[in-house]
PDB file of C-alpha atoms in Angstrom:
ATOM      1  CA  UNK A   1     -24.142  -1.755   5.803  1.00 53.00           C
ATOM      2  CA  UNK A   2     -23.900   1.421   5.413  1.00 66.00           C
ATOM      3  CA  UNK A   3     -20.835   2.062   2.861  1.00 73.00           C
ATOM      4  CA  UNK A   4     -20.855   5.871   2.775  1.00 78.00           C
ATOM      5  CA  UNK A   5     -19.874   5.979   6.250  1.00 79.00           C
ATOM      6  CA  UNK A   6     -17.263   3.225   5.927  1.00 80.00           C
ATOM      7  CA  UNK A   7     -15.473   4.842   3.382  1.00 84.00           C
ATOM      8  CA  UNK A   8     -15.758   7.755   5.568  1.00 85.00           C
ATOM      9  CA  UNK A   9     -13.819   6.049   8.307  1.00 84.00           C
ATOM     10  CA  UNK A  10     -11.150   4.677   5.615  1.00 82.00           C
ATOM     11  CA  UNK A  11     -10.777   8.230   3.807  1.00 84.00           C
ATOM     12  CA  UNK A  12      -9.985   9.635   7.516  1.00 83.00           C
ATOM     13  CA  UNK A  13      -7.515   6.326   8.303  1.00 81.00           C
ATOM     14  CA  UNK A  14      -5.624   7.417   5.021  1.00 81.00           C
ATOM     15  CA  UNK A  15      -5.455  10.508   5.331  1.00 80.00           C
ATOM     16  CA  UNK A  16      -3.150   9.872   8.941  1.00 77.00           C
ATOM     17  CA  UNK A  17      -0.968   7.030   6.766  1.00 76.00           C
ATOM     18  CA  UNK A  18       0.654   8.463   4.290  1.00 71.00           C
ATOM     19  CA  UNK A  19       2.089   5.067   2.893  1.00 78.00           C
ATOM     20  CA  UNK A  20      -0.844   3.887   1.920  1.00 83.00           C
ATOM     21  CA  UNK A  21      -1.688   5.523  -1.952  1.00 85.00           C
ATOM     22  CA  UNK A  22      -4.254   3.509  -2.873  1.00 87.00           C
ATOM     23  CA  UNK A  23      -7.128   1.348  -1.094  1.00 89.00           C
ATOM     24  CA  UNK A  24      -9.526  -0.293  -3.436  1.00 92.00           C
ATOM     25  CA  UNK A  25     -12.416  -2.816  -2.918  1.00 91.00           C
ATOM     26  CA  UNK A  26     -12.582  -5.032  -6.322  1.00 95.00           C
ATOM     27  CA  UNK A  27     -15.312  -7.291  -7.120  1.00 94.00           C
ATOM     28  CA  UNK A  28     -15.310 -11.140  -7.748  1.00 94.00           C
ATOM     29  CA  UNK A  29     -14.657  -9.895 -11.519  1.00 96.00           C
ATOM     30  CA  UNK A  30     -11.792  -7.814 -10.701  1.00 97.00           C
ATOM     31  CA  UNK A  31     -14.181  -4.541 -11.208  1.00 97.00           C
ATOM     32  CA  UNK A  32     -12.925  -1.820  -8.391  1.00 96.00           C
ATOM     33  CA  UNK A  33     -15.993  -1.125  -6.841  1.00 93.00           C
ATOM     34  CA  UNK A  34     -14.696   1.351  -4.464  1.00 93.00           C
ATOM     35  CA  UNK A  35     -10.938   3.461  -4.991  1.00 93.00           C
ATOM     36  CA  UNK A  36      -9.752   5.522  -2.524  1.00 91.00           C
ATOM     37  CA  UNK A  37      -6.529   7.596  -3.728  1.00 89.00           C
ATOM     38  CA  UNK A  38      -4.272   9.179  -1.152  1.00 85.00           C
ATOM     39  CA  UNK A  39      -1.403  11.805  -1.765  1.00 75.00           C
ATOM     40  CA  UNK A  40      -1.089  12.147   1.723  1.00 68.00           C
ATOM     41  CA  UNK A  41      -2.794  15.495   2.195  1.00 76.00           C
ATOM     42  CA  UNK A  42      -5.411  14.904  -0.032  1.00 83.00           C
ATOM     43  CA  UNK A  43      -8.126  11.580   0.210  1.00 86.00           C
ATOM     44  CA  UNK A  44     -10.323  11.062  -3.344  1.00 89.00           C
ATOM     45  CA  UNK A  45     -12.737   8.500  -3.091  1.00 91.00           C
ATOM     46  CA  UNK A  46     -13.178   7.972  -7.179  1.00 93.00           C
ATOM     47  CA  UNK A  47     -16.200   9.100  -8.846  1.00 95.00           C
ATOM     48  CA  UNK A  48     -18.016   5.852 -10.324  1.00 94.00           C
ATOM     49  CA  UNK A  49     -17.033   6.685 -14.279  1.00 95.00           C
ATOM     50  CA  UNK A  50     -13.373   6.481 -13.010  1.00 94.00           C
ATOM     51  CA  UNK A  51     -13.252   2.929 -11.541  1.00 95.00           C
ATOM     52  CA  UNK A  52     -11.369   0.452 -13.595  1.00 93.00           C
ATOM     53  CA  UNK A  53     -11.461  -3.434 -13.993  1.00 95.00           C
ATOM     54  CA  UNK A  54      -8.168  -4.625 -12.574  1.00 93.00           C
ATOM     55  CA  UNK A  55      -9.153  -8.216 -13.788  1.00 96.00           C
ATOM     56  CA  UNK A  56      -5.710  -8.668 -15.808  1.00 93.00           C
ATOM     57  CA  UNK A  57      -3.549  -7.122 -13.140  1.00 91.00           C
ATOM     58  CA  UNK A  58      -1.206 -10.677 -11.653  1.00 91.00           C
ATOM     59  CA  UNK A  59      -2.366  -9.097  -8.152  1.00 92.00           C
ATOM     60  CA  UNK A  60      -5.374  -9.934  -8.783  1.00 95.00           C
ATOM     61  CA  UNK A  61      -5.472 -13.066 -10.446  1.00 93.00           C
ATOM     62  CA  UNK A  62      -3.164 -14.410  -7.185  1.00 95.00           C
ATOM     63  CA  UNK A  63      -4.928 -13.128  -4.490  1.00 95.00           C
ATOM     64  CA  UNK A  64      -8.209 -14.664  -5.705  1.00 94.00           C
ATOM     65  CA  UNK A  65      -6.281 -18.153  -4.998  1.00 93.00           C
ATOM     66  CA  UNK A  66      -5.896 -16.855  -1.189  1.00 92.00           C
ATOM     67  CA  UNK A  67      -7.782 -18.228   1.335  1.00 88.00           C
ATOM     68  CA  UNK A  68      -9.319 -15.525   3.740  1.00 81.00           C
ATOM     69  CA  UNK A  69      -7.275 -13.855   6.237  1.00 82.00           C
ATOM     70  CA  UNK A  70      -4.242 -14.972   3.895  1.00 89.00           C
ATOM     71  CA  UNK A  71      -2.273 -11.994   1.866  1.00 93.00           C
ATOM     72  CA  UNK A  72      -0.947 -11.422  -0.810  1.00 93.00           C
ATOM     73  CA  UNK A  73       2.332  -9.572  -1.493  1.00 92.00           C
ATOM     74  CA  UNK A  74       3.594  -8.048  -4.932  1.00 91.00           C
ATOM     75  CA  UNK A  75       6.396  -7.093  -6.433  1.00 87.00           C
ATOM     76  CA  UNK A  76       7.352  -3.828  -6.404  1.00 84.00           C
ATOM     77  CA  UNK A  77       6.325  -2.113  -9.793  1.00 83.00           C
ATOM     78  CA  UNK A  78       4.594   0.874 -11.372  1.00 74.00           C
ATOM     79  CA  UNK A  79       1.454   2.408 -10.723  1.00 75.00           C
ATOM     80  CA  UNK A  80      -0.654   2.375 -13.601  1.00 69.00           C
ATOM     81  CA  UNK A  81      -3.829   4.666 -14.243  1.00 68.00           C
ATOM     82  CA  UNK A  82      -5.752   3.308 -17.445  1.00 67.00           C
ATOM     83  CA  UNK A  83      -2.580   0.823 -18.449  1.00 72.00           C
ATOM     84  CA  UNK A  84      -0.918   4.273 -18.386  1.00 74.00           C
ATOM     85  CA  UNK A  85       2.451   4.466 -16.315  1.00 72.00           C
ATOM     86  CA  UNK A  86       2.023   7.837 -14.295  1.00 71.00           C
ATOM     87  CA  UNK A  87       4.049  11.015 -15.001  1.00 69.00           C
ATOM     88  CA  UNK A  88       6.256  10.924 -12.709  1.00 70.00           C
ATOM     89  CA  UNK A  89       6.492   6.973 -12.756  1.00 73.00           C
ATOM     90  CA  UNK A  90       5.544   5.924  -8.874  1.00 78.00           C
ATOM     91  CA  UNK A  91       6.851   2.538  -7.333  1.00 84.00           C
ATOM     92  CA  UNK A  92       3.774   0.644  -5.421  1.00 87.00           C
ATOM     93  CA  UNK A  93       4.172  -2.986  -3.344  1.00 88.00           C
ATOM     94  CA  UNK A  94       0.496  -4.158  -2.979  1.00 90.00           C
ATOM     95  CA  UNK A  95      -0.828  -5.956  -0.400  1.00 91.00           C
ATOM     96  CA  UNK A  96      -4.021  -8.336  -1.360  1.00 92.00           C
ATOM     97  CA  UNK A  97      -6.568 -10.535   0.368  1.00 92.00           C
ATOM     98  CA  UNK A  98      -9.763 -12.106  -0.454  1.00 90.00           C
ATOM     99  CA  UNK A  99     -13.030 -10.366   1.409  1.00 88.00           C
ATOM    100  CA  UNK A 100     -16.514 -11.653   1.709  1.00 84.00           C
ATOM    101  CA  UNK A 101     -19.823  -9.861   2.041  1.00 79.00           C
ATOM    102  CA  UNK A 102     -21.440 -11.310   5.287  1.00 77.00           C
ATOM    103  CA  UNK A 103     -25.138 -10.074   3.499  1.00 77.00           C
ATOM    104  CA  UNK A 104     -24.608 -11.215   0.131  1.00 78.00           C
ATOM    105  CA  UNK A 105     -21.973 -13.675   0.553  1.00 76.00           C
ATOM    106  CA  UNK A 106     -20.096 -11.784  -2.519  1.00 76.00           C
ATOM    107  CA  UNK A 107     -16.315 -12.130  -2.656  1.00 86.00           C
ATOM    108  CA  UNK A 108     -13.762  -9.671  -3.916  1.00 90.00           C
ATOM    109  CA  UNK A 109     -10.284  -8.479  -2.986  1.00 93.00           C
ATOM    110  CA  UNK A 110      -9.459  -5.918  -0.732  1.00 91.00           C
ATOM    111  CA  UNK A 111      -6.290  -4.340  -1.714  1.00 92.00           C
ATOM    112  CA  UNK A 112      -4.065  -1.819  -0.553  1.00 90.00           C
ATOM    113  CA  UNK A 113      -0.967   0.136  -2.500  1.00 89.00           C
ATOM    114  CA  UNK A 114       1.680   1.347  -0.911  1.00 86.00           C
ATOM    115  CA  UNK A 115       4.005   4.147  -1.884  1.00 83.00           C
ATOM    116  CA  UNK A 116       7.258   2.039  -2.887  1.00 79.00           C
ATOM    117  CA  UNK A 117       8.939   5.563  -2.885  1.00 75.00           C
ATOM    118  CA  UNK A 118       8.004   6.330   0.617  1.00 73.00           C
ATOM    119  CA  UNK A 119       9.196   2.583   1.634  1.00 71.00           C
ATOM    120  CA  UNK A 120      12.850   2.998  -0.086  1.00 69.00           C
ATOM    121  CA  UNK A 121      13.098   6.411   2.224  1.00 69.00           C
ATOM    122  CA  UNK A 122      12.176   4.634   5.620  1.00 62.00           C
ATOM    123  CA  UNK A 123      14.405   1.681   4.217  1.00 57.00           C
ATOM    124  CA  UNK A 124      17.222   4.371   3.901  1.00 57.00           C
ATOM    125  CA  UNK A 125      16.988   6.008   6.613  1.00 57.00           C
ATOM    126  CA  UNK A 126      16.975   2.628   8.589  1.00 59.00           C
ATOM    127  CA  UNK A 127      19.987   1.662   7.117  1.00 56.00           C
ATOM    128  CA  UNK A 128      21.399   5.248   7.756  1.00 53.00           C
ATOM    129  CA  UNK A 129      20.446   4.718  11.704  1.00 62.00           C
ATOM    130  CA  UNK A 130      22.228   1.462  11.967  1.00 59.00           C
ATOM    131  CA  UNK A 131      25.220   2.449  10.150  1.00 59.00           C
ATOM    132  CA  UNK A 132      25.520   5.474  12.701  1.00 59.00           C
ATOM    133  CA  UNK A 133      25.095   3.619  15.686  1.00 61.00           C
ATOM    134  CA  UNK A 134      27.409   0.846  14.329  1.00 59.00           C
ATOM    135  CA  UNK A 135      30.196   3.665  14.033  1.00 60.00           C
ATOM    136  CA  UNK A 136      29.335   5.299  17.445  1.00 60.00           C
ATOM    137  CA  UNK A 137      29.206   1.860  18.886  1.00 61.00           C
ATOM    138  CA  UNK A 138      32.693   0.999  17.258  1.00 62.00           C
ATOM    139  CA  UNK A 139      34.255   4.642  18.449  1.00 55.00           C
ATOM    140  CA  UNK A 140      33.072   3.910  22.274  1.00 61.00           C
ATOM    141  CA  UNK A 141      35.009   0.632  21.838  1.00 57.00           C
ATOM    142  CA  UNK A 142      38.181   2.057  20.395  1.00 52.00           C
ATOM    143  CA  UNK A 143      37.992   4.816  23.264  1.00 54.00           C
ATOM    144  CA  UNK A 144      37.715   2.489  25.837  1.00 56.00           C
ATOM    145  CA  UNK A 145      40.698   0.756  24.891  1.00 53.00           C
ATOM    146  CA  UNK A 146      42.564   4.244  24.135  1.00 51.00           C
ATOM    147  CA  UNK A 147      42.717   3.681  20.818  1.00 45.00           C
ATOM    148  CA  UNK A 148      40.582   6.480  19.403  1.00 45.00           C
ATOM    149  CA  UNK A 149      42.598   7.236  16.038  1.00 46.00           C
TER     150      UNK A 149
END
């Protein structure tokens, strides 16, 4: 397996989704063992000293109950960075699920964070979509039956 070039591939799969802050490969102890950080123009794969044991995080401890292929879906909360809450405080939703090493047999979690903040705007701007066509919709009506007031 060559991991180097993996996290190549993921770094460049990032760097095209935005959404996606964080990617991290955590051990069957909840150690990350990989970290890949996102702002959206810049992709950090975490130096080794910086990796953290997520072990206590409820994320974790529920997605290790998963079955594979099954995931896991948290609440939206704050990103923390050493049990720190980040300055300025960013929303995350992460998505979990339980990975296997086909070599070693080793489990761990895969787990992804996504920007909450970017998910509120696309949310918004959904909801600003369907309340425009809903009113264009509603003024073709009330033209049609010559009552445009």
């Amino acid at each position: 397996f060559d991991e180097s070039g993996f996290l190549r591939e993921v770094c460049r799969f990032v760097r095209h989704k935005p959404l996606y802050g964080h990617i991290r490969l955590l051990d069957a102890t909840g150690v990350e063992r990989w970290h890949i950080s996102s702002s959206g123009q810049h992709t950090l794969v975490l130096p080794e000293d910086q990796l953290q044991d997520k072990s206590r995080q409820p994320y974790f401890e529920a997605a290790m109950q998963l079955q594979p292929f099954e995931v896991y879906v948290s609440r939206f909360d704050l990103q923390l960075q050493n049990g720190l809450v980040g300055d300025p405080p960013n929303p995350v939703v992460r998505f979990a699920t339980p990975v296997q090493s086909p070599s070693t047999g080793a489990r761990g979690l895969l787990v992804i964070g996504v920007n909450g903040a970017d998910i509120i705007r696309v949310h918004d701007v959904r909801e600003h979509r369907l309340a425009l066509a809903g009113l264009e919709m509603l003024k073709r009506v009330s033209e049609k039956d010559g009552r445009a007031d």
